[in-house]
Amino acid sequence: QLQLVESGGGLVQPGGSLRLSCAASGFTADSYAIGWFRQAPGKEREGVSCISSSPGTGYSTGSVKDRFTISRDNDKNTVYLQMNSLKPEDTAVYYCAAMYSDYREDCRRPAYDYDYWGQGTQVTVSS
């Protein structure tokens, strides 16, 4: 019943931008922390960015913190990941995930702490 659907992935040249969307249904996403994770071939799944329950504080990991921005639109029940200055090493399947939590709780938790997951969207950065 609880569903997350990612969209916005695709092929982009180095230096380009993409905006990923994570649309929630069956629940109100503002009561959940939302995380973005990515997994490249042969590598472990890593946390990229997250936003705590509404009103929400956003965080991004060190490798992307100056390039990626997470935000939420509660009216649309959607969380976005704006990705700028993309690099080939950003190539991965990107997943969004939800974790029921209070807004005061830190959303920077490992993947296994998140409760609900989308199917993922492929991002490929290549010339």
JSON list of C-alpha atoms in Angstrom, two decimals:
[
{"chain": "A", "resi": 1, "resn": "GLN", "atom": "CA", "xyz": [0.00, 0.00, 0.00]},
{"chain": "A", "resi": 2, "resn": "LEU", "atom": "CA", "xyz": [2.90, 2.34, 0.74]},
{"chain": "A", "resi": 3, "resn": "GLN", "atom": "CA", "xyz": [4.65, 3.17, -2.50]},
{"chain": "A", "resi": 4, "resn": "LEU", "atom": "CA", "xyz": [7.54, 5.31, -3.63]},
{"chain": "A", "resi": 5, "resn": "VAL", "atom": "CA", "xyz": [8.13, 5.94, -7.33]},
{"chain": "A", "resi": 6, "resn": "GLU", "atom": "CA", "xyz": [11.31, 7.55, -8.63]},
{"chain": "A", "resi": 7, "resn": "SER", "atom": "CA", "xyz": [11.52, 9.41, -11.91]},
{"chain": "A", "resi": 8, "resn": "GLY", "atom": "CA", "xyz": [13.82, 11.83, -13.72]},
{"chain": "A", "resi": 9, "resn": "GLY", "atom": "CA", "xyz": [16.83, 9.64, -14.40]},
{"chain": "A", "resi": 10, "resn": "GLY", "atom": "CA", "xyz": [18.51, 9.34, -17.76]},
{"chain": "A", "resi": 11, "resn": "LEU", "atom": "CA", "xyz": [21.65, 9.96, -19.76]},
{"chain": "A", "resi": 12, "resn": "VAL", "atom": "CA", "xyz": [23.44, 13.28, -19.26]},
{"chain": "A", "resi": 13, "resn": "GLN", "atom": "CA", "xyz": [26.84, 14.67, -20.23]},
{"chain": "A", "resi": 14, "resn": "PRO", "atom": "CA", "xyz": [29.45, 15.53, -17.60]},
{"chain": "A", "resi": 15, "resn": "GLY", "atom": "CA", "xyz": [28.70, 18.93, -16.14]},
{"chain": "A", "resi": 16, "resn": "GLY", "atom": "CA", "xyz": [25.00, 18.59, -16.82]},
{"chain": "A", "resi": 17, "resn": "SER", "atom": "CA", "xyz": [22.05, 18.53, -14.45]},
{"chain": "A", "resi": 18, "resn": "LEU", "atom": "CA", "xyz": [19.13, 16.28, -13.58]},
{"chain": "A", "resi": 19, "resn": "ARG", "atom": "CA", "xyz": [16.29, 16.53, -11.12]},
{"chain": "A", "resi": 20, "resn": "LEU", "atom": "CA", "xyz": [15.05, 13.29, -9.61]},
{"chain": "A", "resi": 21, "resn": "SER", "atom": "CA", "xyz": [11.58, 13.01, -8.12]},
{"chain": "A", "resi": 22, "resn": "CYS", "atom": "CA", "xyz": [10.30, 10.63, -5.46]},
{"chain": "A", "resi": 23, "resn": "ALA", "atom": "CA", "xyz": [6.51, 10.53, -5.39]},
{"chain": "A", "resi": 24, "resn": "ALA", "atom": "CA", "xyz": [4.85, 8.94, -2.37]},
{"chain": "A", "resi": 25, "resn": "SER", "atom": "CA", "xyz": [1.41, 7.33, -2.29]},
{"chain": "A", "resi": 26, "resn": "GLY", "atom": "CA", "xyz": [-0.52, 5.52, 0.41]},
{"chain": "A", "resi": 27, "resn": "PHE", "atom": "CA", "xyz": [1.03, 7.65, 3.15]},
{"chain": "A", "resi": 28, "resn": "THR", "atom": "CA", "xyz": [1.88, 11.25, 3.92]},
{"chain": "A", "resi": 29, "resn": "ALA", "atom": "CA", "xyz": [5.56, 11.73, 3.26]},
{"chain": "A", "resi": 30, "resn": "ASP", "atom": "CA", "xyz": [5.94, 14.72, 5.58]},
{"chain": "A", "resi": 31, "resn": "SER", "atom": "CA", "xyz": [5.75, 12.31, 8.54]},
{"chain": "A", "resi": 32, "resn": "TYR", "atom": "CA", "xyz": [8.78, 10.42, 7.21]},
{"chain": "A", "resi": 33, "resn": "ALA", "atom": "CA", "xyz": [12.40, 11.09, 6.64]},
{"chain": "A", "resi": 34, "resn": "ILE", "atom": "CA", "xyz": [13.24, 10.56, 2.97]},
{"chain": "A", "resi": 35, "resn": "GLY", "atom": "CA", "xyz": [16.64, 9.39, 1.85]},
{"chain": "A", "resi": 36, "resn": "TRP", "atom": "CA", "xyz": [18.30, 9.10, -1.53]},
{"chain": "A", "resi": 37, "resn": "PHE", "atom": "CA", "xyz": [20.73, 6.22, -1.99]},
{"chain": "A", "resi": 38, "resn": "ARG", "atom": "CA", "xyz": [22.70, 5.06, -4.99]},
{"chain": "A", "resi": 39, "resn": "GLN", "atom": "CA", "xyz": [24.38, 1.86, -6.07]},
{"chain": "A", "resi": 40, "resn": "ALA", "atom": "CA", "xyz": [26.92, 1.57, -8.85]},
{"chain": "A", "resi": 41, "resn": "PRO", "atom": "CA", "xyz": [27.83, -1.79, -10.41]},
{"chain": "A", "resi": 42, "resn": "GLY", "atom": "CA", "xyz": [30.07, -3.80, -8.11]},
{"chain": "A", "resi": 43, "resn": "LYS", "atom": "CA", "xyz": [29.81, -1.29, -5.27]},
{"chain": "A", "resi": 44, "resn": "GLU", "atom": "CA", "xyz": [27.94, -1.07, -1.99]},
{"chain": "A", "resi": 45, "resn": "ARG", "atom": "CA", "xyz": [24.78, 0.98, -1.71]},
{"chain": "A", "resi": 46, "resn": "GLU", "atom": "CA", "xyz": [25.62, 4.39, -0.29]},
{"chain": "A", "resi": 47, "resn": "GLY", "atom": "CA", "xyz": [23.60, 7.22, 1.17]},
{"chain": "A", "resi": 48, "resn": "VAL", "atom": "CA", "xyz": [23.64, 10.37, -0.94]},
{"chain": "A", "resi": 49, "resn": "SER", "atom": "CA", "xyz": [21.21, 12.81, 0.65]},
{"chain": "A", "resi": 50, "resn": "CYS", "atom": "CA", "xyz": [18.31, 12.86, 3.06]},
{"chain": "A", "resi": 51, "resn": "ILE", "atom": "CA", "xyz": [15.72, 15.19, 4.51]},
{"chain": "A", "resi": 52, "resn": "SER", "atom": "CA", "xyz": [14.12, 14.80, 7.92]},
{"chain": "A", "resi": 53, "resn": "SER", "atom": "CA", "xyz": [10.37, 14.79, 8.58]},
{"chain": "A", "resi": 54, "resn": "SER", "atom": "CA", "xyz": [8.61, 18.09, 7.92]},
{"chain": "A", "resi": 55, "resn": "PRO", "atom": "CA", "xyz": [9.54, 20.90, 8.29]},
{"chain": "A", "resi": 56, "resn": "GLY", "atom": "CA", "xyz": [12.73, 19.07, 7.36]},
{"chain": "A", "resi": 57, "resn": "THR", "atom": "CA", "xyz": [16.46, 19.57, 7.47]},
{"chain": "A", "resi": 58, "resn": "GLY", "atom": "CA", "xyz": [18.40, 18.40, 4.44]},
{"chain": "A", "resi": 59, "resn": "TYR", "atom": "CA", "xyz": [21.83, 16.78, 4.33]},
{"chain": "A", "resi": 60, "resn": "SER", "atom": "CA", "xyz": [24.12, 15.54, 1.60]},
{"chain": "A", "resi": 61, "resn": "THR", "atom": "CA", "xyz": [27.21, 13.37, 1.85]},
{"chain": "A", "resi": 62, "resn": "GLY", "atom": "CA", "xyz": [30.62, 14.92, 1.34]},
{"chain": "A", "resi": 63, "resn": "SER", "atom": "CA", "xyz": [31.17, 13.78, -2.24]},
{"chain": "A", "resi": 64, "resn": "VAL", "atom": "CA", "xyz": [28.03, 15.59, -3.48]},
{"chain": "A", "resi": 65, "resn": "LYS", "atom": "CA", "xyz": [27.28, 18.25, -0.86]},
{"chain": "A", "resi": 66, "resn": "ASP", "atom": "CA", "xyz": [28.22, 21.20, -3.08]},
{"chain": "A", "resi": 67, "resn": "ARG", "atom": "CA", "xyz": [26.39, 19.82, -6.11]},
{"chain": "A", "resi": 68, "resn": "PHE", "atom": "CA", "xyz": [23.20, 18.07, -4.93]},
{"chain": "A", "resi": 69, "resn": "THR", "atom": "CA", "xyz": [20.23, 19.60, -3.12]},
{"chain": "A", "resi": 70, "resn": "ILE", "atom": "CA", "xyz": [17.30, 17.76, -1.55]},
{"chain": "A", "resi": 71, "resn": "SER", "atom": "CA", "xyz": [13.90, 19.37, -1.00]},
{"chain": "A", "resi": 72, "resn": "ARG", "atom": "CA", "xyz": [10.29, 18.41, -0.37]},
{"chain": "A", "resi": 73, "resn": "ASP", "atom": "CA", "xyz": [6.95, 19.67, -1.64]},
{"chain": "A", "resi": 74, "resn": "ASN", "atom": "CA", "xyz": [4.36, 18.57, 0.90]},
{"chain": "A", "resi": 75, "resn": "ASP", "atom": "CA", "xyz": [1.43, 19.64, -1.29]},
{"chain": "A", "resi": 76, "resn": "LYS", "atom": "CA", "xyz": [2.59, 17.20, -3.95]},
{"chain": "A", "resi": 77, "resn": "ASN", "atom": "CA", "xyz": [3.78, 14.55, -1.47]},
{"chain": "A", "resi": 78, "resn": "THR", "atom": "CA", "xyz": [7.05, 14.51, -3.37]},
{"chain": "A", "resi": 79, "resn": "VAL", "atom": "CA", "xyz": [10.76, 14.82, -2.57]},
{"chain": "A", "resi": 80, "resn": "TYR", "atom": "CA", "xyz": [13.27, 16.04, -5.12]},
{"chain": "A", "resi": 81, "resn": "LEU", "atom": "CA", "xyz": [16.99, 15.65, -5.64]},
{"chain": "A", "resi": 82, "resn": "GLN", "atom": "CA", "xyz": [18.50, 18.40, -7.76]},
{"chain": "A", "resi": 83, "resn": "MET", "atom": "CA", "xyz": [21.83, 17.20, -9.17]},
{"chain": "A", "resi": 84, "resn": "ASN", "atom": "CA", "xyz": [24.18, 19.73, -10.75]},
{"chain": "A", "resi": 85, "resn": "SER", "atom": "CA", "xyz": [27.70, 19.50, -12.17]},
{"chain": "A", "resi": 86, "resn": "LEU", "atom": "CA", "xyz": [27.31, 15.77, -12.69]},
{"chain": "A", "resi": 87, "resn": "LYS", "atom": "CA", "xyz": [30.40, 13.60, -12.97]},
{"chain": "A", "resi": 88, "resn": "PRO", "atom": "CA", "xyz": [30.91, 10.12, -14.46]},
{"chain": "A", "resi": 89, "resn": "GLU", "atom": "CA", "xyz": [31.39, 8.74, -10.95]},
{"chain": "A", "resi": 90, "resn": "ASP", "atom": "CA", "xyz": [27.80, 9.76, -10.17]},
{"chain": "A", "resi": 91, "resn": "THR", "atom": "CA", "xyz": [26.59, 7.01, -12.52]},
{"chain": "A", "resi": 92, "resn": "ALA", "atom": "CA", "xyz": [24.41, 4.61, -10.52]},
{"chain": "A", "resi": 93, "resn": "VAL", "atom": "CA", "xyz": [20.90, 3.44, -9.85]},
{"chain": "A", "resi": 94, "resn": "TYR", "atom": "CA", "xyz": [19.32, 5.97, -7.52]},
{"chain": "A", "resi": 95, "resn": "TYR", "atom": "CA", "xyz": [16.73, 4.89, -4.96]},
{"chain": "A", "resi": 96, "resn": "CYS", "atom": "CA", "xyz": [14.53, 6.86, -2.64]},
{"chain": "A", "resi": 97, "resn": "ALA", "atom": "CA", "xyz": [13.48, 5.44, 0.71]},
{"chain": "A", "resi": 98, "resn": "ALA", "atom": "CA", "xyz": [11.22, 6.45, 3.60]},
{"chain": "A", "resi": 99, "resn": "MET", "atom": "CA", "xyz": [11.70, 6.09, 7.34]},
{"chain": "A", "resi": 100, "resn": "TYR", "atom": "CA", "xyz": [8.99, 6.93, 9.85]},
{"chain": "A", "resi": 101, "resn": "SER", "atom": "CA", "xyz": [10.50, 9.45, 12.25]},
{"chain": "A", "resi": 102, "resn": "ASP", "atom": "CA", "xyz": [10.09, 12.68, 14.15]},
{"chain": "A", "resi": 103, "resn": "TYR", "atom": "CA", "xyz": [11.45, 15.88, 12.60]},
{"chain": "A", "resi": 104, "resn": "ARG", "atom": "CA", "xyz": [13.99, 16.15, 15.41]},
{"chain": "A", "resi": 105, "resn": "GLU", "atom": "CA", "xyz": [15.56, 12.81, 14.50]},
{"chain": "A", "resi": 106, "resn": "ASP", "atom": "CA", "xyz": [18.62, 12.75, 12.29]},
{"chain": "A", "resi": 107, "resn": "CYS", "atom": "CA", "xyz": [17.85, 11.21, 8.90]},
{"chain": "A", "resi": 108, "resn": "ARG", "atom": "CA", "xyz": [21.47, 10.21, 8.29]},
{"chain": "A", "resi": 109, "resn": "ARG", "atom": "CA", "xyz": [20.92, 6.53, 8.97]},
{"chain": "A", "resi": 110, "resn": "PRO", "atom": "CA", "xyz": [22.12, 3.40, 7.15]},
{"chain": "A", "resi": 111, "resn": "ALA", "atom": "CA", "xyz": [19.98, 1.88, 4.43]},
{"chain": "A", "resi": 112, "resn": "TYR", "atom": "CA", "xyz": [18.69, -0.92, 6.65]},
{"chain": "A", "resi": 113, "resn": "ASP", "atom": "CA", "xyz": [17.00, 1.59, 8.93]},
{"chain": "A", "resi": 114, "resn": "TYR", "atom": "CA", "xyz": [14.74, 2.79, 6.12]},
{"chain": "A", "resi": 115, "resn": "ASP", "atom": "CA", "xyz": [11.37, 1.07, 5.87]},
{"chain": "A", "resi": 116, "resn": "TYR", "atom": "CA", "xyz": [10.05, 1.61, 2.34]},
{"chain": "A", "resi": 117, "resn": "TRP", "atom": "CA", "xyz": [11.87, 1.70, -0.97]},
{"chain": "A", "resi": 118, "resn": "GLY", "atom": "CA", "xyz": [11.22, 2.66, -4.55]},
{"chain": "A", "resi": 119, "resn": "GLN", "atom": "CA", "xyz": [12.32, 0.64, -7.57]},
{"chain": "A", "resi": 120, "resn": "GLY", "atom": "CA", "xyz": [15.16, 2.95, -8.55]},
{"chain": "A", "resi": 121, "resn": "THR", "atom": "CA", "xyz": [15.99, 5.11, -11.54]},
{"chain": "A", "resi": 122, "resn": "GLN", "atom": "CA", "xyz": [19.14, 4.88, -13.64]},
{"chain": "A", "resi": 123, "resn": "VAL", "atom": "CA", "xyz": [21.43, 7.89, -13.89]},
{"chain": "A", "resi": 124, "resn": "THR", "atom": "CA", "xyz": [24.24, 7.67, -16.45]},
{"chain": "A", "resi": 125, "resn": "VAL", "atom": "CA", "xyz": [26.80, 10.46, -16.81]},
{"chain": "A", "resi": 126, "resn": "SER", "atom": "CA", "xyz": [28.84, 10.02, -19.97]},
{"chain": "A", "resi": 127, "resn": "SER", "atom": "CA", "xyz": [30.05, 11.92, -23.00]}
]
